[in-house]
Amino acid sequence: MDILLISKQFEDRQFVEAVCTASDSKLIYSETPENAMSLVKDPENTRIFVDVSSSEDFENFQKSFKSLVKKYQLRDHVHILSSLDIGDLTFISESELYGHLVTRSHYNEIQRAGKFYGEVIKNLKALPEPDFKLPGLDTEKFEVGHSDNRKSAIEEVGAFLRQQLNSERVAEIITNSVDELLLNAVFDASFEQARSQGKKVERYRSQLFHPPVVLTLNATEDFVAFTVVDHFGSLDRAKLLSHFYHPGKDLKNYDSENEKGAGIGLSVIRKMGGSLLFQCVPNVFTSVTVIYGKNISSMREFKGQFRFFSIRVADNKGRAK
């Protein structure tokens, strides 16, 4: 795999060099998008890391790669590097060239962040998959098909985190974020699926859900990851992003019928330092993975940790788009 870096930022160069080392990739470098496209010899096996500090930067990138976009599905190959977070990047939401975002202001230890992100992209398969996990020794899996199952699963998550982390406060915050994911998958995803089929159902109900939601916990030396998988495959990219562009509404209007859906609470996870990876095969499954650093000594460090934001949705040929 080749990695093309388009940036004049020295810290981007350091970060991507570490990504290349961890992912066994070859680095290709260009300071501007105008000169970069000619360097792409094999688009389907090239990952593009590009500096986007403004809407003008992104527009130049789109113009330069317009001809490639017509021939190839590049969205899953583009990794945007920006000092802006997702809530300030509304201009990228509908682009065919937005799949992954790395927030530069949270590089912190650049080599460590690059190594971690390199391992992430190395472990992403060509197709969206429900069981993504970082390589690690400690993995636990739960099936949640009933509201009572969710409560017991969250208790297990709390116990798992207390073993993995030094901070009770951080463990509590992460446990709550996992609970948010389960609420979204158990209640909202099934509700949206039923409503799309014309069925009249109550959102908060306690009967058994079929098939059950799957929760996987995974830990490495440096990170903990949680993946929640529902089997509805109803992820809507635009609706999901709207929760991050308007982050105040997801909790304030939780009971508003027009605002409910799989994005509820996720902007809070993002604000609290979590990386988010969404993967979906329409009408088959949606998986949401949240990743946090383990070796955190303060709340300030926890909120400022390295993070990324990725959305991978399969097209009608099964490829990520």
PDB file of C-alpha atoms in Angstrom:
ATOM      1  CA  MET A   1       0.000   0.000   0.000  1.00  0.00           C
ATOM      2  CA  ASP A   2       1.173   3.527  -0.839  1.00  0.00           C
ATOM      3  CA  ILE A   3       0.356   6.569   1.292  1.00  0.00           C
ATOM      4  CA  LEU A   4       0.298   9.955  -0.429  1.00  0.00           C
ATOM      5  CA  LEU A   5       0.708  12.896   1.940  1.00  0.00           C
ATOM      6  CA  ILE A   6      -0.400  16.319   0.691  1.00  0.00           C
ATOM      7  CA  SER A   7       0.690  18.865   3.280  1.00  0.00           C
ATOM      8  CA  LYS A   8       3.243  21.543   4.066  1.00  0.00           C
ATOM      9  CA  GLN A   9       2.914  20.874   7.808  1.00  0.00           C
ATOM     10  CA  PHE A  10       6.005  19.328   9.389  1.00  0.00           C
ATOM     11  CA  GLU A  11       3.937  17.627  12.091  1.00  0.00           C
ATOM     12  CA  ASP A  12       1.802  15.980   9.396  1.00  0.00           C
ATOM     13  CA  ARG A  13       4.977  14.573   7.855  1.00  0.00           C
ATOM     14  CA  GLN A  14       6.063  13.161  11.226  1.00  0.00           C
ATOM     15  CA  PHE A  15       2.633  11.684  11.865  1.00  0.00           C
ATOM     16  CA  VAL A  16       2.289  10.035   8.460  1.00  0.00           C
ATOM     17  CA  GLU A  17       5.824   8.650   8.541  1.00  0.00           C
ATOM     18  CA  ALA A  18       4.828   6.835  11.743  1.00  0.00           C
ATOM     19  CA  VAL A  19       1.596   5.678  10.066  1.00  0.00           C
ATOM     20  CA  CYS A  20       3.616   4.250   7.167  1.00  0.00           C
ATOM     21  CA  THR A  21       5.947   2.372   9.486  1.00  0.00           C
ATOM     22  CA  ALA A  22       3.059   0.795  11.411  1.00  0.00           C
ATOM     23  CA  SER A  23       1.050  -0.102   8.297  1.00  0.00           C
ATOM     24  CA  ASP A  24       3.992  -1.315   6.160  1.00  0.00           C
ATOM     25  CA  SER A  25       3.288   1.405   3.588  1.00  0.00           C
ATOM     26  CA  LYS A  26       5.412   3.465   1.227  1.00  0.00           C
ATOM     27  CA  LEU A  27       5.289   7.249   1.662  1.00  0.00           C
ATOM     28  CA  ILE A  28       4.758   9.534  -1.343  1.00  0.00           C
ATOM     29  CA  TYR A  29       4.925  13.249  -0.635  1.00  0.00           C
ATOM     30  CA  SER A  30       3.597  16.438  -2.228  1.00  0.00           C
ATOM     31  CA  GLU A  31       3.135  19.894  -0.739  1.00  0.00           C
ATOM     32  CA  THR A  32       0.169  20.798  -2.967  1.00  0.00           C
ATOM     33  CA  PRO A  33      -2.807  18.879  -4.427  1.00  0.00           C
ATOM     34  CA  GLU A  34      -2.148  20.334  -7.890  1.00  0.00           C
ATOM     35  CA  ASN A  35       1.058  18.323  -8.179  1.00  0.00           C
ATOM     36  CA  ALA A  36      -0.140  15.297  -6.235  1.00  0.00           C
ATOM     37  CA  MET A  37      -2.542  13.519  -8.569  1.00  0.00           C
ATOM     38  CA  SER A  38       0.205  12.626 -11.047  1.00  0.00           C
ATOM     39  CA  LEU A  39       1.940  10.724  -8.222  1.00  0.00           C
ATOM     40  CA  VAL A  40      -0.990   8.313  -7.797  1.00  0.00           C
ATOM     41  CA  LYS A  41      -0.116   5.286  -9.923  1.00  0.00           C
ATOM     42  CA  ASP A  42      -2.520   2.779  -8.339  1.00  0.00           C
ATOM     43  CA  PRO A  43      -5.557   4.609  -6.869  1.00  0.00           C
ATOM     44  CA  GLU A  44      -7.202   1.519  -5.398  1.00  0.00           C
ATOM     45  CA  ASN A  45      -4.062   0.737  -3.372  1.00  0.00           C
ATOM     46  CA  THR A  46      -3.223   4.300  -2.341  1.00  0.00           C
ATOM     47  CA  ARG A  47      -4.341   6.078   0.820  1.00  0.00           C
ATOM     48  CA  ILE A  48      -4.365   9.867   0.584  1.00  0.00           C
ATOM     49  CA  PHE A  49      -3.618  12.004   3.650  1.00  0.00           C
ATOM     50  CA  VAL A  50      -4.387  15.666   2.970  1.00  0.00           C
ATOM     51  CA  ASP A  51      -4.122  18.861   5.006  1.00  0.00           C
ATOM     52  CA  VAL A  52      -7.485  20.654   5.170  1.00  0.00           C
ATOM     53  CA  SER A  53      -7.239  23.838   7.214  1.00  0.00           C
ATOM     54  CA  SER A  54     -10.029  25.697   5.372  1.00  0.00           C
ATOM     55  CA  SER A  55     -12.834  25.219   2.861  1.00  0.00           C
ATOM     56  CA  GLU A  56     -10.484  26.645   0.210  1.00  0.00           C
ATOM     57  CA  ASP A  57      -7.950  23.889   0.915  1.00  0.00           C
ATOM     58  CA  PHE A  58     -10.615  21.261   0.478  1.00  0.00           C
ATOM     59  CA  GLU A  59     -11.973  22.840  -2.699  1.00  0.00           C
ATOM     60  CA  ASN A  60      -8.478  22.818  -4.254  1.00  0.00           C
ATOM     61  CA  PHE A  61      -8.089  19.169  -3.313  1.00  0.00           C
ATOM     62  CA  GLN A  62     -11.456  18.251  -4.839  1.00  0.00           C
ATOM     63  CA  LYS A  63     -10.685  20.095  -8.084  1.00  0.00           C
ATOM     64  CA  SER A  64      -7.287  18.434  -8.418  1.00  0.00           C
ATOM     65  CA  PHE A  65      -8.676  14.932  -7.903  1.00  0.00           C
ATOM     66  CA  LYS A  66     -11.925  15.387  -9.834  1.00  0.00           C
ATOM     67  CA  SER A  67     -10.904  13.063 -12.673  1.00  0.00           C
ATOM     68  CA  LEU A  68      -9.953  10.254 -10.266  1.00  0.00           C
ATOM     69  CA  VAL A  69     -13.234  10.562  -8.377  1.00  0.00           C
ATOM     70  CA  LYS A  70     -15.128   9.852 -11.607  1.00  0.00           C
ATOM     71  CA  LYS A  71     -13.263   6.564 -12.080  1.00  0.00           C
ATOM     72  CA  TYR A  72     -12.703   5.311  -8.532  1.00  0.00           C
ATOM     73  CA  GLN A  73     -14.497   5.150  -5.201  1.00  0.00           C
ATOM     74  CA  LEU A  74     -11.980   7.254  -3.260  1.00  0.00           C
ATOM     75  CA  ARG A  75     -13.972   8.274  -0.205  1.00  0.00           C
ATOM     76  CA  ASP A  76     -12.680   5.382   1.896  1.00  0.00           C
ATOM     77  CA  HIS A  77      -9.108   6.133   0.768  1.00  0.00           C
ATOM     78  CA  VAL A  78      -8.993   9.769   1.907  1.00  0.00           C
ATOM     79  CA  HIS A  79      -7.796  10.764   5.378  1.00  0.00           C
ATOM     80  CA  ILE A  80      -8.264  14.449   6.156  1.00  0.00           C
ATOM     81  CA  LEU A  81      -5.760  16.053   8.529  1.00  0.00           C
ATOM     82  CA  SER A  82      -7.154  19.203  10.136  1.00  0.00           C
ATOM     83  CA  SER A  83      -6.841  21.387  13.208  1.00  0.00           C
ATOM     84  CA  LEU A  84     -10.615  21.771  12.963  1.00  0.00           C
ATOM     85  CA  ASP A  85     -12.885  19.118  14.443  1.00  0.00           C
ATOM     86  CA  ILE A  86     -15.841  17.547  12.675  1.00  0.00           C
ATOM     87  CA  GLY A  87     -18.324  20.122  13.992  1.00  0.00           C
ATOM     88  CA  ASP A  88     -16.452  22.886  12.147  1.00  0.00           C
ATOM     89  CA  LEU A  89     -16.081  21.007   8.858  1.00  0.00           C
ATOM     90  CA  THR A  90     -19.589  21.160   7.452  1.00  0.00           C
ATOM     91  CA  PHE A  91     -18.176  21.812   3.979  1.00  0.00           C
ATOM     92  CA  ILE A  92     -16.798  18.247   3.710  1.00  0.00           C
ATOM     93  CA  SER A  93     -19.952  16.350   4.664  1.00  0.00           C
ATOM     94  CA  GLU A  94     -21.373  15.694   1.196  1.00  0.00           C
ATOM     95  CA  SER A  95     -18.068  15.305  -0.588  1.00  0.00           C
ATOM     96  CA  GLU A  96     -17.069  12.107  -2.359  1.00  0.00           C
ATOM     97  CA  LEU A  97     -13.650  12.631  -0.795  1.00  0.00           C
ATOM     98  CA  TYR A  98     -14.522  12.488   2.896  1.00  0.00           C
ATOM     99  CA  GLY A  99     -14.192   9.170   4.640  1.00  0.00           C
ATOM    100  CA  HIS A 100     -11.794   9.688   7.547  1.00  0.00           C
ATOM    101  CA  LEU A 101     -10.836  12.669   9.701  1.00  0.00           C
ATOM    102  CA  VAL A 102      -7.782  12.965  11.949  1.00  0.00           C
ATOM    103  CA  THR A 103      -7.840  15.954  14.298  1.00  0.00           C
ATOM    104  CA  ARG A 104      -4.357  17.454  14.192  1.00  0.00           C
ATOM    105  CA  SER A 105      -4.733  19.445  17.417  1.00  0.00           C
ATOM    106  CA  HIS A 106      -4.845  16.103  19.249  1.00  0.00           C
ATOM    107  CA  TYR A 107      -1.661  14.591  17.838  1.00  0.00           C
ATOM    108  CA  ASN A 108      -0.001  14.915  21.270  1.00  0.00           C
ATOM    109  CA  GLU A 109       2.775  12.300  21.081  1.00  0.00           C
ATOM    110  CA  ILE A 110       3.081  12.235  17.304  1.00  0.00           C
ATOM    111  CA  GLN A 111       4.984   8.963  16.980  1.00  0.00           C
ATOM    112  CA  ARG A 112       2.595   7.130  19.280  1.00  0.00           C
ATOM    113  CA  ALA A 113      -0.459   8.590  17.540  1.00  0.00           C
ATOM    114  CA  GLY A 114       0.898   7.694  14.099  1.00  0.00           C
ATOM    115  CA  LYS A 115       1.727   4.144  15.174  1.00  0.00           C
ATOM    116  CA  PHE A 116      -1.788   3.692  16.532  1.00  0.00           C
ATOM    117  CA  TYR A 117      -3.496   5.091  13.435  1.00  0.00           C
ATOM    118  CA  GLY A 118      -1.275   3.003  11.186  1.00  0.00           C
ATOM    119  CA  GLU A 119      -2.438  -0.109  13.034  1.00  0.00           C
ATOM    120  CA  VAL A 120      -6.054   1.007  12.595  1.00  0.00           C
ATOM    121  CA  ILE A 121      -5.875   1.424   8.818  1.00  0.00           C
ATOM    122  CA  LYS A 122      -3.827  -1.760   8.477  1.00  0.00           C
ATOM    123  CA  ASN A 123      -6.641  -3.674  10.184  1.00  0.00           C
ATOM    124  CA  LEU A 124      -9.451  -2.123   8.132  1.00  0.00           C
ATOM    125  CA  LYS A 125     -10.603  -4.589   5.508  1.00  0.00           C
ATOM    126  CA  ALA A 126     -11.646  -3.561   1.999  1.00  0.00           C
ATOM    127  CA  LEU A 127     -15.299  -4.057   2.968  1.00  0.00           C
ATOM    128  CA  PRO A 128     -16.995  -2.651   6.073  1.00  0.00           C
ATOM    129  CA  GLU A 129     -17.048  -5.332   8.752  1.00  0.00           C
ATOM    130  CA  PRO A 130     -18.947  -5.786  12.009  1.00  0.00           C
ATOM    131  CA  ASP A 131     -16.092  -7.243  14.073  1.00  0.00           C
ATOM    132  CA  PHE A 132     -13.316  -4.659  13.764  1.00  0.00           C
ATOM    133  CA  LYS A 133     -10.889  -4.733  16.668  1.00  0.00           C
ATOM    134  CA  LEU A 134      -7.363  -3.688  17.424  1.00  0.00           C
ATOM    135  CA  PRO A 135      -4.924  -6.553  17.879  1.00  0.00           C
ATOM    136  CA  GLY A 136      -4.865  -7.331  21.591  1.00  0.00           C
ATOM    137  CA  LEU A 137      -5.061 -10.117  24.132  1.00  0.00           C
ATOM    138  CA  ASP A 138      -8.124  -9.199  26.168  1.00  0.00           C
ATOM    139  CA  THR A 139     -11.468  -9.522  24.379  1.00  0.00           C
ATOM    140  CA  GLU A 140     -14.953 -10.047  25.776  1.00  0.00           C
ATOM    141  CA  LYS A 141     -18.222 -10.299  23.839  1.00  0.00           C
ATOM    142  CA  PHE A 142     -21.833  -9.864  24.982  1.00  0.00           C
ATOM    143  CA  GLU A 143     -25.171 -10.259  23.234  1.00  0.00           C
ATOM    144  CA  VAL A 144     -27.762  -7.688  24.275  1.00  0.00           C
ATOM    145  CA  GLY A 145     -31.310  -8.530  23.287  1.00  0.00           C
ATOM    146  CA  HIS A 146     -33.311  -7.172  26.214  1.00  0.00           C
ATOM    147  CA  SER A 147     -33.159  -3.989  28.297  1.00  0.00           C
ATOM    148  CA  ASP A 148     -32.147  -6.066  31.334  1.00  0.00           C
ATOM    149  CA  ASN A 149     -29.285  -7.577  29.320  1.00  0.00           C
ATOM    150  CA  ARG A 150     -28.047  -4.047  28.658  1.00  0.00           C
ATOM    151  CA  LYS A 151     -27.841  -3.310  32.369  1.00  0.00           C
ATOM    152  CA  SER A 152     -25.833  -6.451  33.099  1.00  0.00           C
ATOM    153  CA  ALA A 153     -23.583  -5.813  30.094  1.00  0.00           C
ATOM    154  CA  ILE A 154     -22.809  -2.294  31.327  1.00  0.00           C
ATOM    155  CA  GLU A 155     -21.918  -3.703  34.743  1.00  0.00           C
ATOM    156  CA  GLU A 156     -19.461  -6.023  32.994  1.00  0.00           C
ATOM    157  CA  VAL A 157     -18.049  -3.073  31.049  1.00  0.00           C
ATOM    158  CA  GLY A 158     -17.466  -1.185  34.290  1.00  0.00           C
ATOM    159  CA  ALA A 159     -15.641  -4.155  35.799  1.00  0.00           C
ATOM    160  CA  PHE A 160     -13.575  -4.595  32.623  1.00  0.00           C
ATOM    161  CA  LEU A 161     -12.522  -0.934  32.662  1.00  0.00           C
ATOM    162  CA  ARG A 162     -11.640  -0.893  36.347  1.00  0.00           C
ATOM    163  CA  GLN A 163      -9.182  -3.683  35.579  1.00  0.00           C
ATOM    164  CA  GLN A 164      -7.733  -1.826  32.587  1.00  0.00           C
ATOM    165  CA  LEU A 165      -7.588   1.769  33.829  1.00  0.00           C
ATOM    166  CA  ASN A 166      -6.055   3.603  36.760  1.00  0.00           C
ATOM    167  CA  SER A 167      -8.735   6.306  36.949  1.00  0.00           C
ATOM    168  CA  GLU A 168     -12.191   5.582  38.345  1.00  0.00           C
ATOM    169  CA  ARG A 169     -13.477   8.830  36.821  1.00  0.00           C
ATOM    170  CA  VAL A 170     -12.245   7.910  33.331  1.00  0.00           C
ATOM    171  CA  ALA A 171     -13.689   4.402  33.738  1.00  0.00           C
ATOM    172  CA  GLU A 172     -17.066   5.908  34.632  1.00  0.00           C
ATOM    173  CA  ILE A 173     -17.074   8.257  31.627  1.00  0.00           C
ATOM    174  CA  ILE A 174     -16.194   5.483  29.189  1.00  0.00           C
ATOM    175  CA  THR A 175     -18.783   3.151  30.719  1.00  0.00           C
ATOM    176  CA  ASN A 176     -21.435   5.817  30.185  1.00  0.00           C
ATOM    177  CA  SER A 177     -20.342   6.258  26.562  1.00  0.00           C
ATOM    178  CA  VAL A 178     -20.722   2.506  25.955  1.00  0.00           C
ATOM    179  CA  ASP A 179     -24.185   2.671  27.496  1.00  0.00           C
ATOM    180  CA  GLU A 180     -25.051   5.436  25.002  1.00  0.00           C
ATOM    181  CA  LEU A 181     -23.987   3.170  22.139  1.00  0.00           C
ATOM    182  CA  LEU A 182     -26.146   0.330  23.406  1.00  0.00           C
ATOM    183  CA  LEU A 183     -29.135   2.626  23.818  1.00  0.00           C
ATOM    184  CA  ASN A 184     -28.703   3.760  20.231  1.00  0.00           C
ATOM    185  CA  ALA A 185     -28.386   0.226  18.870  1.00  0.00           C
ATOM    186  CA  VAL A 186     -30.996  -1.550  21.004  1.00  0.00           C
ATOM    187  CA  PHE A 187     -33.706   1.110  20.888  1.00  0.00           C
ATOM    188  CA  ASP A 188     -33.111   3.627  18.108  1.00  0.00           C
ATOM    189  CA  ALA A 189     -31.839   1.373  15.317  1.00  0.00           C
ATOM    190  CA  SER A 190     -34.653  -1.149  15.778  1.00  0.00           C
ATOM    191  CA  PHE A 191     -37.202   1.677  16.045  1.00  0.00           C
ATOM    192  CA  GLU A 192     -35.990   3.334  12.841  1.00  0.00           C
ATOM    193  CA  GLN A 193     -36.037   0.002  11.025  1.00  0.00           C
ATOM    194  CA  ALA A 194     -39.604  -0.734  12.135  1.00  0.00           C
ATOM    195  CA  ARG A 195     -40.758   2.776  11.251  1.00  0.00           C
ATOM    196  CA  SER A 196     -39.197   2.525   7.767  1.00  0.00           C
ATOM    197  CA  GLN A 197     -41.307  -0.623   7.254  1.00  0.00           C
ATOM    198  CA  GLY A 198     -44.479   1.206   8.241  1.00  0.00           C
ATOM    199  CA  LYS A 199     -44.790  -0.508  11.626  1.00  0.00           C
ATOM    200  CA  LYS A 200     -46.151   1.347  14.638  1.00  0.00           C
ATOM    201  CA  VAL A 201     -43.975   0.556  17.646  1.00  0.00           C
ATOM    202  CA  GLU A 202     -42.960   2.269  20.871  1.00  0.00           C
ATOM    203  CA  ARG A 203     -39.337   3.347  21.045  1.00  0.00           C
ATOM    204  CA  TYR A 204     -38.652   2.341  24.639  1.00  0.00           C
ATOM    205  CA  ARG A 205     -39.905  -1.199  25.047  1.00  0.00           C
ATOM    206  CA  SER A 206     -38.463  -4.150  26.938  1.00  0.00           C
ATOM    207  CA  GLN A 207     -39.345  -7.162  24.804  1.00  0.00           C
ATOM    208  CA  LEU A 208     -36.648  -9.326  23.233  1.00  0.00           C
ATOM    209  CA  PHE A 209     -35.061  -7.849  20.136  1.00  0.00           C
ATOM    210  CA  HIS A 210     -34.173 -10.102  17.210  1.00  0.00           C
ATOM    211  CA  PRO A 211     -31.393 -10.431  16.316  1.00  0.00           C
ATOM    212  CA  PRO A 212     -29.569  -9.246  19.439  1.00  0.00           C
ATOM    213  CA  VAL A 213     -27.099  -6.372  19.506  1.00  0.00           C
ATOM    214  CA  VAL A 214     -23.490  -7.525  19.975  1.00  0.00           C
ATOM    215  CA  LEU A 215     -21.053  -5.657  22.229  1.00  0.00           C
ATOM    216  CA  THR A 216     -17.330  -6.445  22.003  1.00  0.00           C
ATOM    217  CA  LEU A 217     -14.665  -5.137  24.377  1.00  0.00           C
ATOM    218  CA  ASN A 218     -11.033  -5.152  23.315  1.00  0.00           C
ATOM    219  CA  ALA A 219      -7.890  -3.899  25.055  1.00  0.00           C
ATOM    220  CA  THR A 220      -4.258  -3.436  24.026  1.00  0.00           C
ATOM    221  CA  GLU A 221      -1.373  -2.052  26.074  1.00  0.00           C
ATOM    222  CA  ASP A 222      -2.318   1.521  25.148  1.00  0.00           C
ATOM    223  CA  PHE A 223      -6.006   1.527  24.164  1.00  0.00           C
ATOM    224  CA  VAL A 224      -9.446   0.190  24.973  1.00  0.00           C
ATOM    225  CA  ALA A 225     -12.012  -0.282  22.207  1.00  0.00           C
ATOM    226  CA  PHE A 226     -15.735  -1.025  22.220  1.00  0.00           C
ATOM    227  CA  THR A 227     -17.773  -2.118  19.231  1.00  0.00           C
ATOM    228  CA  VAL A 228     -21.566  -2.238  19.199  1.00  0.00           C
ATOM    229  CA  VAL A 229     -23.208  -4.010  16.253  1.00  0.00           C
ATOM    230  CA  ASP A 230     -26.879  -3.997  15.299  1.00  0.00           C
ATOM    231  CA  HIS A 231     -28.232  -6.041  12.411  1.00  0.00           C
ATOM    232  CA  PHE A 232     -30.402  -3.414  10.737  1.00  0.00           C
ATOM    233  CA  GLY A 233     -27.862  -1.541   8.607  1.00  0.00           C
ATOM    234  CA  SER A 234     -29.796   1.717   8.734  1.00  0.00           C
ATOM    235  CA  LEU A 235     -26.924   4.197   9.102  1.00  0.00           C
ATOM    236  CA  ASP A 236     -27.627   7.505   7.340  1.00  0.00           C
ATOM    237  CA  ARG A 237     -24.409   9.482   6.768  1.00  0.00           C
ATOM    238  CA  ALA A 238     -26.037  12.915   6.533  1.00  0.00           C
ATOM    239  CA  LYS A 239     -28.239  12.348   9.581  1.00  0.00           C
ATOM    240  CA  LEU A 240     -25.288  11.039  11.575  1.00  0.00           C
ATOM    241  CA  LEU A 241     -23.097  14.033  10.744  1.00  0.00           C
ATOM    242  CA  SER A 242     -25.879  16.449  11.669  1.00  0.00           C
ATOM    243  CA  HIS A 243     -25.502  15.417  15.310  1.00  0.00           C
ATOM    244  CA  PHE A 244     -21.898  16.608  15.263  1.00  0.00           C
ATOM    245  CA  TYR A 245     -22.621  19.830  13.386  1.00  0.00           C
ATOM    246  CA  HIS A 246     -25.298  20.677  15.960  1.00  0.00           C
ATOM    247  CA  PRO A 247     -23.863  19.030  19.083  1.00  0.00           C
ATOM    248  CA  GLY A 248     -26.148  20.735  21.578  1.00  0.00           C
ATOM    249  CA  LYS A 249     -29.361  19.184  20.380  1.00  0.00           C
ATOM    250  CA  ASP A 250     -28.686  15.487  20.905  1.00  0.00           C
ATOM    251  CA  LEU A 251     -29.213  15.490  24.666  1.00  0.00           C
ATOM    252  CA  LYS A 252     -31.358  18.609  25.025  1.00  0.00           C
ATOM    253  CA  ASN A 253     -33.995  17.319  22.624  1.00  0.00           C
ATOM    254  CA  TYR A 254     -33.635  13.625  23.349  1.00  0.00           C
ATOM    255  CA  ASP A 255     -37.404  13.181  23.551  1.00  0.00           C
ATOM    256  CA  SER A 256     -38.202  15.164  20.407  1.00  0.00           C
ATOM    257  CA  GLU A 257     -39.649  12.769  17.822  1.00  0.00           C
ATOM    258  CA  ASN A 258     -37.833  14.471  14.948  1.00  0.00           C
ATOM    259  CA  GLU A 259     -34.385  14.296  16.517  1.00  0.00           C
ATOM    260  CA  LYS A 260     -34.146  10.657  17.583  1.00  0.00           C
ATOM    261  CA  GLY A 261     -31.834   8.222  15.854  1.00  0.00           C
ATOM    262  CA  ALA A 262     -28.498   6.483  15.895  1.00  0.00           C
ATOM    263  CA  GLY A 263     -26.549   9.714  16.426  1.00  0.00           C
ATOM    264  CA  ILE A 264     -27.943  10.426  19.895  1.00  0.00           C
ATOM    265  CA  GLY A 265     -25.181  10.959  22.453  1.00  0.00           C
ATOM    266  CA  LEU A 266     -22.318  10.355  20.015  1.00  0.00           C
ATOM    267  CA  SER A 267     -21.176  13.972  19.925  1.00  0.00           C
ATOM    268  CA  VAL A 268     -20.712  13.730  23.698  1.00  0.00           C
ATOM    269  CA  ILE A 269     -18.430  10.728  23.195  1.00  0.00           C
ATOM    270  CA  ARG A 270     -16.487  12.714  20.620  1.00  0.00           C
ATOM    271  CA  LYS A 271     -16.124  15.700  22.947  1.00  0.00           C
ATOM    272  CA  MET A 272     -14.875  13.444  25.726  1.00  0.00           C
ATOM    273  CA  GLY A 273     -11.929  12.226  23.672  1.00  0.00           C
ATOM    274  CA  GLY A 274     -13.182   9.132  21.884  1.00  0.00           C
ATOM    275  CA  SER A 275     -12.255   8.080  18.354  1.00  0.00           C
ATOM    276  CA  LEU A 276     -15.278   6.899  16.374  1.00  0.00           C
ATOM    277  CA  LEU A 277     -15.378   4.373  13.541  1.00  0.00           C
ATOM    278  CA  PHE A 278     -18.745   3.748  11.839  1.00  0.00           C
ATOM    279  CA  GLN A 279     -19.150   0.843   9.424  1.00  0.00           C
ATOM    280  CA  CYS A 280     -22.329  -0.178   7.633  1.00  0.00           C
ATOM    281  CA  VAL A 281     -23.624  -2.570   5.016  1.00  0.00           C
ATOM    282  CA  PRO A 282     -27.150  -1.290   4.289  1.00  0.00           C
ATOM    283  CA  ASN A 283     -29.909  -3.603   5.570  1.00  0.00           C
ATOM    284  CA  VAL A 284     -27.280  -5.977   7.005  1.00  0.00           C
ATOM    285  CA  PHE A 285     -25.481  -4.335   9.939  1.00  0.00           C
ATOM    286  CA  THR A 286     -24.183  -1.113  11.451  1.00  0.00           C
ATOM    287  CA  SER A 287     -21.173  -1.193  13.762  1.00  0.00           C
ATOM    288  CA  VAL A 288     -19.885   1.658  15.904  1.00  0.00           C
ATOM    289  CA  THR A 289     -16.425   1.384  17.433  1.00  0.00           C
ATOM    290  CA  VAL A 290     -15.228   3.795  20.115  1.00  0.00           C
ATOM    291  CA  ILE A 291     -11.537   3.855  21.022  1.00  0.00           C
ATOM    292  CA  TYR A 292      -9.951   5.550  24.045  1.00  0.00           C
ATOM    293  CA  GLY A 293      -6.386   5.762  25.293  1.00  0.00           C
ATOM    294  CA  LYS A 294      -5.634   3.848  28.499  1.00  0.00           C
ATOM    295  CA  ASN A 295      -2.595   5.567  29.965  1.00  0.00           C
ATOM    296  CA  ILE A 296      -4.369   8.751  31.034  1.00  0.00           C
ATOM    297  CA  SER A 297      -3.355  10.642  34.172  1.00  0.00           C
ATOM    298  CA  SER A 298      -5.813  13.587  34.129  1.00  0.00           C
ATOM    299  CA  MET A 299      -9.163  14.661  32.723  1.00  0.00           C
ATOM    300  CA  ARG A 300      -7.418  17.321  30.629  1.00  0.00           C
ATOM    301  CA  GLU A 301      -5.250  14.651  29.041  1.00  0.00           C
ATOM    302  CA  PHE A 302      -8.284  12.418  28.559  1.00  0.00           C
ATOM    303  CA  LYS A 303     -10.222  15.096  26.659  1.00  0.00           C
ATOM    304  CA  GLY A 304      -7.155  16.078  24.618  1.00  0.00           C
ATOM    305  CA  GLN A 305      -6.104  12.608  23.489  1.00  0.00           C
ATOM    306  CA  PHE A 306      -5.514  11.632  19.862  1.00  0.00           C
ATOM    307  CA  ARG A 307      -8.750  10.978  17.981  1.00  0.00           C
ATOM    308  CA  PHE A 308     -10.136  10.202  14.568  1.00  0.00           C
ATOM    309  CA  PHE A 309     -13.606  10.068  13.013  1.00  0.00           C
ATOM    310  CA  SER A 310     -14.376   7.610  10.207  1.00  0.00           C
ATOM    311  CA  ILE A 311     -17.506   6.607   8.286  1.00  0.00           C
ATOM    312  CA  ARG A 312     -17.494   3.562   5.984  1.00  0.00           C
ATOM    313  CA  VAL A 313     -20.730   2.591   4.211  1.00  0.00           C
ATOM    314  CA  ALA A 314     -20.806  -0.126   1.552  1.00  0.00           C
ATOM    315  CA  ASP A 315     -22.090   0.731  -1.918  1.00  0.00           C
ATOM    316  CA  ASN A 316     -24.299  -1.543  -4.013  1.00  0.00           C
ATOM    317  CA  LYS A 317     -21.221  -3.542  -5.026  1.00  0.00           C
ATOM    318  CA  GLY A 318     -20.206  -4.112  -1.414  1.00  0.00           C
ATOM    319  CA  ARG A 319     -17.279  -1.679  -1.471  1.00  0.00           C
ATOM    320  CA  ALA A 320     -16.755   0.946   1.218  1.00  0.00           C
ATOM    321  CA  LYS A 321     -17.875   4.364   0.065  1.00  0.00           C
TER     322      LYS A 321
END
